[in-house]
Amino acid sequence: MRVVQRTFTLLTLRERPITIWVLSIFTAAIGLLIFISSKFPTDWFGFFCIVCANFMMFGSPEKFCLFDKVDNRVVFKQTGWLGRRHYHFPISKISLVEVEPFKLFGIQFYRLRLNLLSGERFYLTPIPSTDNQLLHYLAGSIQEFIRH
């Protein structure tokens, strides 16, 4: 996710995982070639590549987040192969923006979350990332935008 637009009243974030989509198409093509041209048991590796490519494609939606001070709202849209999701809530309901660390298989991952006054947690990056610097930069940008 990156900052696309920043004014005094608007902050726009967007994530377009084009590299993951291209990688998944390439993986599916290689998998299909292996599956068609090979015999048992190598053809199962080709099938495995196709399945992995599908998970990469379907698990990487495009995300758009708009913070609008004029209308006092946050709009989060997620568009992917499996459908669309749309969330919105008032900016004034955000109590804290933070980067949540956690470990999985010994690897440190991070997610960017908004803590709401109601106690709810809203994840701007539901899929974990290892890019700690980027998420801290985004959290700082959002927090600074909300405070001013």
Tab-separated table of C-alpha atoms in Angstrom:
chain	number	residue	atom	x	y	z
A	1	MET	CA	0.000	0.000	0.000
A	2	ARG	CA	1.277	3.456	-0.809
A	3	VAL	CA	0.186	7.072	-0.490
A	4	VAL	CA	-1.331	8.195	-3.796
A	5	GLN	CA	-2.670	11.618	-2.808
A	6	ARG	CA	-2.201	13.789	0.229
A	7	THR	CA	-3.811	17.159	0.754
A	8	PHE	CA	-4.972	18.959	3.874
A	9	THR	CA	-8.413	17.327	3.662
A	10	LEU	CA	-7.744	14.065	1.762
A	11	LEU	CA	-5.381	11.137	2.179
A	12	THR	CA	-5.601	8.376	-0.414
A	13	LEU	CA	-3.856	5.012	-0.143
A	14	ARG	CA	-3.800	2.327	-2.818
A	15	GLU	CA	-2.340	-1.115	-3.326
A	16	ARG	CA	-2.267	-2.732	-6.733
A	17	PRO	CA	-0.452	-6.085	-6.535
A	18	ILE	CA	0.388	-6.180	-10.244
A	19	THR	CA	3.697	-7.983	-9.682
A	20	ILE	CA	1.918	-10.777	-7.818
A	21	TRP	CA	-0.649	-11.053	-10.627
A	22	VAL	CA	2.095	-11.262	-13.273
A	23	LEU	CA	4.002	-13.815	-11.194
A	24	SER	CA	0.856	-15.920	-10.802
A	25	ILE	CA	0.202	-15.873	-14.569
A	26	PHE	CA	3.809	-16.931	-15.195
A	27	THR	CA	3.547	-19.698	-12.555
A	28	ALA	CA	0.284	-20.952	-14.061
A	29	ALA	CA	1.792	-21.000	-17.568
A	30	ILE	CA	4.865	-22.937	-16.410
A	31	GLY	CA	2.650	-25.302	-14.424
A	32	LEU	CA	0.402	-25.905	-17.425
A	33	LEU	CA	3.408	-26.657	-19.655
A	34	ILE	CA	4.819	-29.090	-17.070
A	35	PHE	CA	1.418	-30.720	-16.571
A	36	ILE	CA	0.829	-31.214	-20.310
A	37	SER	CA	4.336	-32.320	-21.294
A	38	SER	CA	5.242	-34.571	-18.350
A	39	LYS	CA	4.241	-37.986	-17.112
A	40	PHE	CA	3.480	-39.222	-13.630
A	41	PRO	CA	4.732	-38.115	-11.033
A	42	THR	CA	6.243	-34.926	-12.552
A	43	ASP	CA	2.861	-33.826	-13.929
A	44	TRP	CA	1.638	-33.401	-10.348
A	45	PHE	CA	4.252	-30.678	-9.839
A	46	GLY	CA	2.710	-28.815	-12.768
A	47	PHE	CA	-0.713	-29.205	-11.185
A	48	PHE	CA	0.725	-27.908	-7.885
A	49	CYS	CA	2.101	-24.825	-9.719
A	50	ILE	CA	-1.336	-24.117	-11.196
A	51	VAL	CA	-2.988	-24.399	-7.762
A	52	CYS	CA	-0.371	-22.055	-6.213
A	53	ALA	CA	-0.920	-19.558	-9.035
A	54	ASN	CA	-4.652	-19.555	-8.320
A	55	PHE	CA	-4.063	-18.877	-4.631
A	56	MET	CA	-1.727	-15.991	-5.524
A	57	MET	CA	-4.241	-14.502	-7.954
A	58	PHE	CA	-7.331	-14.874	-5.775
A	59	GLY	CA	-5.532	-13.897	-2.571
A	60	SER	CA	-4.232	-10.568	-3.888
A	61	PRO	CA	-7.061	-8.044	-4.231
A	62	GLU	CA	-6.651	-4.392	-5.121
A	63	LYS	CA	-7.134	-2.125	-2.090
A	64	PHE	CA	-8.157	1.529	-1.959
A	65	CYS	CA	-8.465	3.624	1.208
A	66	LEU	CA	-9.663	7.228	1.390
A	67	PHE	CA	-9.481	9.417	4.494
A	68	ASP	CA	-11.740	12.442	3.985
A	69	LYS	CA	-11.742	15.142	6.670
A	70	VAL	CA	-14.487	17.180	5.009
A	71	ASP	CA	-17.017	14.344	5.257
A	72	ASN	CA	-15.361	12.867	8.401
A	73	ARG	CA	-15.122	9.395	6.907
A	74	VAL	CA	-12.791	6.593	6.007
A	75	VAL	CA	-13.706	4.547	2.943
A	76	PHE	CA	-11.978	1.217	2.359
A	77	LYS	CA	-12.621	-0.720	-0.854
A	78	GLN	CA	-11.180	-4.103	-1.690
A	79	THR	CA	-11.696	-5.484	-5.185
A	80	GLY	CA	-10.515	-8.929	-6.173
A	81	TRP	CA	-11.323	-11.989	-8.210
A	82	LEU	CA	-13.627	-13.270	-5.464
A	83	GLY	CA	-15.720	-10.109	-5.180
A	84	ARG	CA	-15.756	-6.657	-3.630
A	85	ARG	CA	-15.807	-5.438	-0.076
A	86	HIS	CA	-16.653	-1.928	1.034
A	87	TYR	CA	-16.245	-0.496	4.541
A	88	HIS	CA	-16.731	3.007	5.863
A	89	PHE	CA	-16.700	4.664	9.257
A	90	PRO	CA	-16.061	8.163	10.690
A	91	ILE	CA	-12.469	9.374	11.080
A	92	SER	CA	-13.400	10.646	14.531
A	93	LYS	CA	-13.924	7.019	15.638
A	94	ILE	CA	-10.219	6.190	15.121
A	95	SER	CA	-8.335	6.163	18.419
A	96	LEU	CA	-4.960	4.845	17.253
A	97	VAL	CA	-3.098	3.759	14.128
A	98	GLU	CA	-0.477	1.122	14.772
A	99	VAL	CA	1.642	-1.575	13.226
A	100	GLU	CA	0.892	-4.965	14.756
A	101	PRO	CA	3.874	-7.358	14.769
A	102	PHE	CA	3.579	-11.135	15.013
A	103	LYS	CA	5.737	-14.144	14.253
A	104	LEU	CA	4.830	-17.040	12.014
A	105	PHE	CA	7.243	-19.936	11.504
A	106	GLY	CA	10.020	-17.800	13.005
A	107	ILE	CA	9.498	-14.962	10.508
A	108	GLN	CA	8.447	-11.509	11.716
A	109	PHE	CA	5.322	-10.192	9.972
A	110	TYR	CA	3.425	-6.913	10.371
A	111	ARG	CA	-0.099	-5.619	9.739
A	112	LEU	CA	-1.371	-2.048	9.742
A	113	ARG	CA	-4.447	-1.621	11.877
A	114	LEU	CA	-6.805	1.102	13.002
A	115	ASN	CA	-8.072	0.864	16.581
A	116	LEU	CA	-11.553	2.324	16.842
A	117	LEU	CA	-13.084	3.933	19.933
A	118	SER	CA	-15.609	1.098	20.109
A	119	GLY	CA	-12.774	-1.381	20.679
A	120	GLU	CA	-12.958	-2.789	17.159
A	121	ARG	CA	-9.805	-3.357	15.160
A	122	PHE	CA	-9.793	-2.663	11.444
A	123	TYR	CA	-6.866	-3.978	9.401
A	124	LEU	CA	-5.843	-1.846	6.429
A	125	THR	CA	-3.405	-4.590	5.428
A	126	PRO	CA	-5.205	-7.835	6.233
A	127	ILE	CA	-2.479	-9.843	4.483
A	128	PRO	CA	0.703	-9.704	6.598
A	129	SER	CA	3.842	-8.045	5.270
A	130	THR	CA	7.516	-8.205	6.167
A	131	ASP	CA	8.070	-4.548	5.171
A	132	ASN	CA	8.216	-2.953	8.612
A	133	GLN	CA	9.502	0.426	7.358
A	134	LEU	CA	6.688	0.901	4.841
A	135	LEU	CA	3.970	0.079	7.359
A	136	HIS	CA	5.474	2.414	9.976
A	137	TYR	CA	5.668	5.164	7.333
A	138	LEU	CA	1.986	4.595	6.439
A	139	ALA	CA	0.958	4.522	10.111
A	140	GLY	CA	2.820	7.794	10.730
A	141	SER	CA	1.271	9.415	7.654
A	142	ILE	CA	-2.242	8.395	8.683
A	143	GLN	CA	-1.739	9.435	12.315
A	144	GLU	CA	-0.313	12.819	11.256
A	145	PHE	CA	-3.189	13.359	8.804
A	146	ILE	CA	-5.792	12.581	11.471
A	147	ARG	CA	-4.220	14.862	14.101
A	148	HIS	CA	-3.911	17.959	11.893
